[in-house]
Tab-separated table of C-alpha atoms in Angstrom:
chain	number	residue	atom	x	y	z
A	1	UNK	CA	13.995	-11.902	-21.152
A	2	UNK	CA	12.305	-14.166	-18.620
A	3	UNK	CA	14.144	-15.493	-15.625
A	4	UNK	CA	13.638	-17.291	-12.745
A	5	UNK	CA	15.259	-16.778	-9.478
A	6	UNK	CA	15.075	-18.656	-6.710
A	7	UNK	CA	17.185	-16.960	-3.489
A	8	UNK	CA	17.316	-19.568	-1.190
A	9	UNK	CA	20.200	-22.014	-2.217
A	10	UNK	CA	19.730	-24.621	0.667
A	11	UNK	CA	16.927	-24.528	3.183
A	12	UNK	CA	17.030	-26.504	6.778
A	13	UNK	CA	14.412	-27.311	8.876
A	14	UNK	CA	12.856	-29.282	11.751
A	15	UNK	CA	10.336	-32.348	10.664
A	16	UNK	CA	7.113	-30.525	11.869
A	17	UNK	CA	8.356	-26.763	11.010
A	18	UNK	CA	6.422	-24.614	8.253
A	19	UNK	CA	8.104	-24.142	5.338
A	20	UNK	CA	8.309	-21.108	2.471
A	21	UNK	CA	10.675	-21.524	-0.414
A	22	UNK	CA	10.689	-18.581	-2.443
A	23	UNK	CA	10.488	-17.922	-6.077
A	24	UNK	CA	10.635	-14.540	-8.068
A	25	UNK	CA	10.450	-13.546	-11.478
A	26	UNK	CA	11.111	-11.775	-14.716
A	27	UNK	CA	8.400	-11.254	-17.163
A	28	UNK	CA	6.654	-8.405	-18.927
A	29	UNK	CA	3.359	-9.864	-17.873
A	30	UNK	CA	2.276	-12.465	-15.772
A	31	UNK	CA	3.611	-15.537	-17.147
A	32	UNK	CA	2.295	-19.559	-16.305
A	33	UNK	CA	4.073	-20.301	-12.467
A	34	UNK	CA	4.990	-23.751	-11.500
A	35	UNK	CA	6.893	-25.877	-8.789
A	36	UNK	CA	8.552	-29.180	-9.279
A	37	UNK	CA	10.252	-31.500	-6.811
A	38	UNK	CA	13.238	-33.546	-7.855
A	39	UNK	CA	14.131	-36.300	-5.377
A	40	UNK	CA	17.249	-37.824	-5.733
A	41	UNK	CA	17.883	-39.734	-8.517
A	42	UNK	CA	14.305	-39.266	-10.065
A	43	UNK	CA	12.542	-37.125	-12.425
A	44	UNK	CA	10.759	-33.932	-11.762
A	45	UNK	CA	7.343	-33.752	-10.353
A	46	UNK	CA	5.231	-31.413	-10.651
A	47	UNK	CA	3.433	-30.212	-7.223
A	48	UNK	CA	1.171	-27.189	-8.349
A	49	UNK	CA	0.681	-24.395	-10.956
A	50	UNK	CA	-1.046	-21.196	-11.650
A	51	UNK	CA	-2.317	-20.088	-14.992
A	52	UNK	CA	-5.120	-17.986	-13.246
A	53	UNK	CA	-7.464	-17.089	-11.245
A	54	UNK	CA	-7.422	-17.394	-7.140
A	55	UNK	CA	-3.858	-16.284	-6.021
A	56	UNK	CA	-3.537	-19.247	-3.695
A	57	UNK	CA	-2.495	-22.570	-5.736
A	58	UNK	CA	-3.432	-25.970	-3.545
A	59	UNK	CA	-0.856	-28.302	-5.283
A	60	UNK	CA	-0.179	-32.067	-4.034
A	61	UNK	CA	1.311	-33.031	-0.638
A	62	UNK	CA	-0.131	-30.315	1.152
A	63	UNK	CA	1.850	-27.660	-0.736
A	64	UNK	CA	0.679	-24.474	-1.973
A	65	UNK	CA	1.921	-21.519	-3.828
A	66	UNK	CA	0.677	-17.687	-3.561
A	67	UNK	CA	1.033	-15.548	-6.676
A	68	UNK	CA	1.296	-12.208	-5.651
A	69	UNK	CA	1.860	-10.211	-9.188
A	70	UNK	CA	3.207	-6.916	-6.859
A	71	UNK	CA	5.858	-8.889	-5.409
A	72	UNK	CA	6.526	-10.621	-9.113
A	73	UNK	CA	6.775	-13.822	-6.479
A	74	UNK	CA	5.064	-17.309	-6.503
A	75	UNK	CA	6.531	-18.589	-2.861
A	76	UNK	CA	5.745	-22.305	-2.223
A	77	UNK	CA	4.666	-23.233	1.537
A	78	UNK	CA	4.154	-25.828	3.427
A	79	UNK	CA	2.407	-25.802	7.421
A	80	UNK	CA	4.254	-28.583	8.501
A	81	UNK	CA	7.350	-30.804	6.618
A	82	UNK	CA	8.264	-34.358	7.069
A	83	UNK	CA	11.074	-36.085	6.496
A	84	UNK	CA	9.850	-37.419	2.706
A	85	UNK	CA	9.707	-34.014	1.912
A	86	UNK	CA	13.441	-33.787	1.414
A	87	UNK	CA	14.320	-33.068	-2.057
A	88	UNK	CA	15.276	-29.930	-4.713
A	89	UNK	CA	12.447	-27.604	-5.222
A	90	UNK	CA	12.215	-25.812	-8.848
A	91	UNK	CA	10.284	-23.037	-9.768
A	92	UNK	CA	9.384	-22.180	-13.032
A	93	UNK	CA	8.044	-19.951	-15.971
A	94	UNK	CA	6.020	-20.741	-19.144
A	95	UNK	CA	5.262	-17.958	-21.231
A	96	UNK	CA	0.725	-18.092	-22.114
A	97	UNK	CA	2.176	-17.574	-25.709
A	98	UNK	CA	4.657	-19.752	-25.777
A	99	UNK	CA	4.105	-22.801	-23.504
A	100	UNK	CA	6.593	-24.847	-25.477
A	101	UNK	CA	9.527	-23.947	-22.810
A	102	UNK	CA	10.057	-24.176	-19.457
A	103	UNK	CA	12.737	-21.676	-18.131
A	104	UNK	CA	13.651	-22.852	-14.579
A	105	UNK	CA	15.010	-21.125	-11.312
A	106	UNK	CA	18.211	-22.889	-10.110
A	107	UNK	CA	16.147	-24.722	-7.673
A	108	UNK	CA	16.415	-24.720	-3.418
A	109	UNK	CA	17.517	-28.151	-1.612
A	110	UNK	CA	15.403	-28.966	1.539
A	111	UNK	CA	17.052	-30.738	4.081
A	112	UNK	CA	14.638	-32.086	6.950
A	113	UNK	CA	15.962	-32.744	10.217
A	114	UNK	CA	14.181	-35.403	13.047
B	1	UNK	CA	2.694	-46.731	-21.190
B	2	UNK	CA	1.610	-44.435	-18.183
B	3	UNK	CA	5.155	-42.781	-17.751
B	4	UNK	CA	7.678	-41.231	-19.524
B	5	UNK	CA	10.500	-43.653	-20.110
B	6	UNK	CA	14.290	-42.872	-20.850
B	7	UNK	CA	16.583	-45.183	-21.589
B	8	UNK	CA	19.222	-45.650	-20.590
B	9	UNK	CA	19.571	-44.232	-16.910
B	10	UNK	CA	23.603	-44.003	-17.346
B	11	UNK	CA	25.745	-43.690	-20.368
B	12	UNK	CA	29.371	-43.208	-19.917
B	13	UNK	CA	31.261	-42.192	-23.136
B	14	UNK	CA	34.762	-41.181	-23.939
B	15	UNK	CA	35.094	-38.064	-25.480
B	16	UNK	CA	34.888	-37.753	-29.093
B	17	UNK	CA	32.127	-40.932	-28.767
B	18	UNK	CA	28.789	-40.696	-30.119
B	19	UNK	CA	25.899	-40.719	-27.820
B	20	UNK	CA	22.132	-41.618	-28.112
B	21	UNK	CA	19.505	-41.505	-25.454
B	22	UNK	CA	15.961	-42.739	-26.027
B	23	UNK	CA	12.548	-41.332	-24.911
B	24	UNK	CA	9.262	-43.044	-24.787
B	25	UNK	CA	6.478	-40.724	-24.133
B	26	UNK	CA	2.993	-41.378	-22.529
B	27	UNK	CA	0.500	-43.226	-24.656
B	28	UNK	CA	-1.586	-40.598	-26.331
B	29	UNK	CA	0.655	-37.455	-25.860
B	30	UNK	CA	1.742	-35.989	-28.990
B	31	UNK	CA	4.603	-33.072	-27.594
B	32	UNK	CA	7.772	-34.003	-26.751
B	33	UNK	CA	10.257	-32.122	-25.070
B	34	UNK	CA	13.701	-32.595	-24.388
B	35	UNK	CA	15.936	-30.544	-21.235
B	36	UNK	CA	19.201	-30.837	-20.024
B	37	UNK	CA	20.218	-30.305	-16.673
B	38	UNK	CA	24.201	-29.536	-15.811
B	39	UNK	CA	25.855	-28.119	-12.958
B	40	UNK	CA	23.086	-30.414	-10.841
B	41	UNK	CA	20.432	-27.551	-11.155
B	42	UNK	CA	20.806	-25.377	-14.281
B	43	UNK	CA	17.882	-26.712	-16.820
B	44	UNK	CA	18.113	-25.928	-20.651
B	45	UNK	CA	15.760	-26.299	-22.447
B	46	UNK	CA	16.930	-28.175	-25.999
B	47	UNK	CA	14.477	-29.214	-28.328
B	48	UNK	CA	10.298	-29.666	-28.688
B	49	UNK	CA	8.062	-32.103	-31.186
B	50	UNK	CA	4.957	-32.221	-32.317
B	51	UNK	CA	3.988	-35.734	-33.492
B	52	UNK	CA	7.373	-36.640	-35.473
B	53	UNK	CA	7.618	-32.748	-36.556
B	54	UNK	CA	10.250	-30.654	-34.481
B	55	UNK	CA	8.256	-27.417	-32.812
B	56	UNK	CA	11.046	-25.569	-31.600
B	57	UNK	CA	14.686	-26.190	-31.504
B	58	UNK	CA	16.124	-22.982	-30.343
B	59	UNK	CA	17.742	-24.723	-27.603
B	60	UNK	CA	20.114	-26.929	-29.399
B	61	UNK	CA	23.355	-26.954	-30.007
B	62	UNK	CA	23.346	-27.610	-33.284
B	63	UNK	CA	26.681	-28.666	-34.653
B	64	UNK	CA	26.379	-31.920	-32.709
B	65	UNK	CA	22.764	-32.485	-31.125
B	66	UNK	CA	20.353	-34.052	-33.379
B	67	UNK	CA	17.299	-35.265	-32.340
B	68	UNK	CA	14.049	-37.367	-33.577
B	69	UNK	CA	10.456	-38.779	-32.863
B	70	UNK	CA	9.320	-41.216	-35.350
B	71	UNK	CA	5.813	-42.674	-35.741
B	72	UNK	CA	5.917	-45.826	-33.396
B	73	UNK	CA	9.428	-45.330	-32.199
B	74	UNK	CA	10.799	-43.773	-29.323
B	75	UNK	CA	12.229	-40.102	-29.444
B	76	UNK	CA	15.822	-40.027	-29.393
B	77	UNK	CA	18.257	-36.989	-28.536
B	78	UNK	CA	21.500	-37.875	-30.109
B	79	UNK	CA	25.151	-36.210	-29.620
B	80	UNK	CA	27.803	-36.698	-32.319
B	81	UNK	CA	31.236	-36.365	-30.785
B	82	UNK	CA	30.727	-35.612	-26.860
B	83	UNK	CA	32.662	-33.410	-25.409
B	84	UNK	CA	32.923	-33.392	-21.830
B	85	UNK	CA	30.949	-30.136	-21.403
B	86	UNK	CA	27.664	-32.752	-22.544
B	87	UNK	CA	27.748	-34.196	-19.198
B	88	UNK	CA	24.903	-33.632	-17.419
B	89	UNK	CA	21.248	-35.286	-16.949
B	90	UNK	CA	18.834	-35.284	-20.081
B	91	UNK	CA	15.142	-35.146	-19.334
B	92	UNK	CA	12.702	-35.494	-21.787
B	93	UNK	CA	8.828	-34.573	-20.922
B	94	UNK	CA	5.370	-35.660	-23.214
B	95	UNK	CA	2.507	-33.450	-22.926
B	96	UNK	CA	-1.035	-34.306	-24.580
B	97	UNK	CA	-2.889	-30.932	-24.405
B	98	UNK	CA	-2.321	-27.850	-26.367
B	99	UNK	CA	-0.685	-26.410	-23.202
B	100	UNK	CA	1.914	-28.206	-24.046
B	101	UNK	CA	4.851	-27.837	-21.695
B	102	UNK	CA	2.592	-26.760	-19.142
B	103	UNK	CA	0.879	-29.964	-18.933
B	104	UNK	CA	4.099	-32.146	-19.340
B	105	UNK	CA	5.112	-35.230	-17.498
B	106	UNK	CA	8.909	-35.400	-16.874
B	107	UNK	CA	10.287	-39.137	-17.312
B	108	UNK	CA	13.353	-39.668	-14.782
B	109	UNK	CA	16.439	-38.579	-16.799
B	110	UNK	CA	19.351	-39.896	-18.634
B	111	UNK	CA	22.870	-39.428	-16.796
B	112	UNK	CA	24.986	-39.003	-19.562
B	113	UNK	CA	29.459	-38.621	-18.536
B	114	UNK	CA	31.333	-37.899	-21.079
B	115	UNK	CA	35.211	-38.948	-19.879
């Protein structure tokens, strides 16, 4: 069965730091990869994906994801957070077959400090 | 429209109630896809359309979850007799391409609490 999991529950750092959330998953082959950001109260967004092709995903907000299919991982970084970047980070899984479901990781919360 | 809209953003029912939550998708998309999200981060999916014809509903509970999308209507997602385990945040998510849920635009949830 696919899964998703996503080690990090809560993640803290400095406005200005780098960031790396990770992601790792379950599949017999390489499945579709994704990361959404939930802010509070809102909707996910979705900040890159990977179907194919180059390894290294350039997504919105200056995010971007690395598939590396020895690792089964799709890590999301960031060089340098600010504040608005605050949220709950979800990675997820779409199968190429079956793109009707998402199957989510339990998501990591960023908190940003000054 | 250019989002996904849900209506409404709360719904408190008591327990036993029935509850219905509405979904309009983006102009022009023709999947539908309903999630719900409990414990804060846990995401299920429930339930997927094509046009007004249901794709897949492997996710649904179905004793009590029903759910529709009618030509010019909104989708709905509707639970007969909550129970309190329902409580949790219902997304629903319109795709247009034949990616489907990998193209899909997530509207900004439904809080339902079942009491």
């Amino acid at each position: 069965a696919q899964s998703v999991t996503q080690p990090d529950i809560h993640i803290t750092v400095s406005e200005g730091a780098s960031l790396e959330l990770r992601c790792n998953y379950s599949y017999g082959a390489t499945p579709y990869l994704f990361w959404y950001v939930q802010s509070p109260g809102q909707g996910l967004q979705l900040l890159l994906k990977y179907f194919s092709g180059d390894t290294l995903v350039q997504g919105i907000k200056g995010f971007e994801a690395e598939f590396k299919r020895s690792q089964s991982s799709f890590n999301l970084r960031k060089p340098s957070v600010h504040w608005s970047d605050a949220a709950e980070y979800f990675c997820a899984v779409a199968a190429p077959y079956n793109t009707d479901k998402l199957i989510f990781g339990t998501g990591t919360r960023l908190q940003v400090f000054p | 429209g250019e989002e996904v809209a849900q209506t409404p953003k709360h719904l408190v029912r008591g327990e036993g109630q029935k509850a219905k939550l509405y979904c309009a998708p983006i102009k022009g998309h023709s999947y539908v896809f309903w999630y719900q999200q409990v414990l804060k981060n846990e995401f299920k999916f429930l339930i997927s359309f094509q046009n007004e014809n249901v794709f897949d509903e492997t996710g649904m509970p179905k004793e009590r979850f029903s759910a529709k999308c009618l030509p010019n209507s909104p989708c709905s997602l509707e639970i007969q007799a909550t129970k309190l385990e329902d409580s949790a945040v219902y997304f629903c998510a319109s795709s247009q391409s034949e990616s489907r849920s990998t193209e899909a635009f997530f509207g900004q949830g439904t809080r339902l609490t079942v009491v």
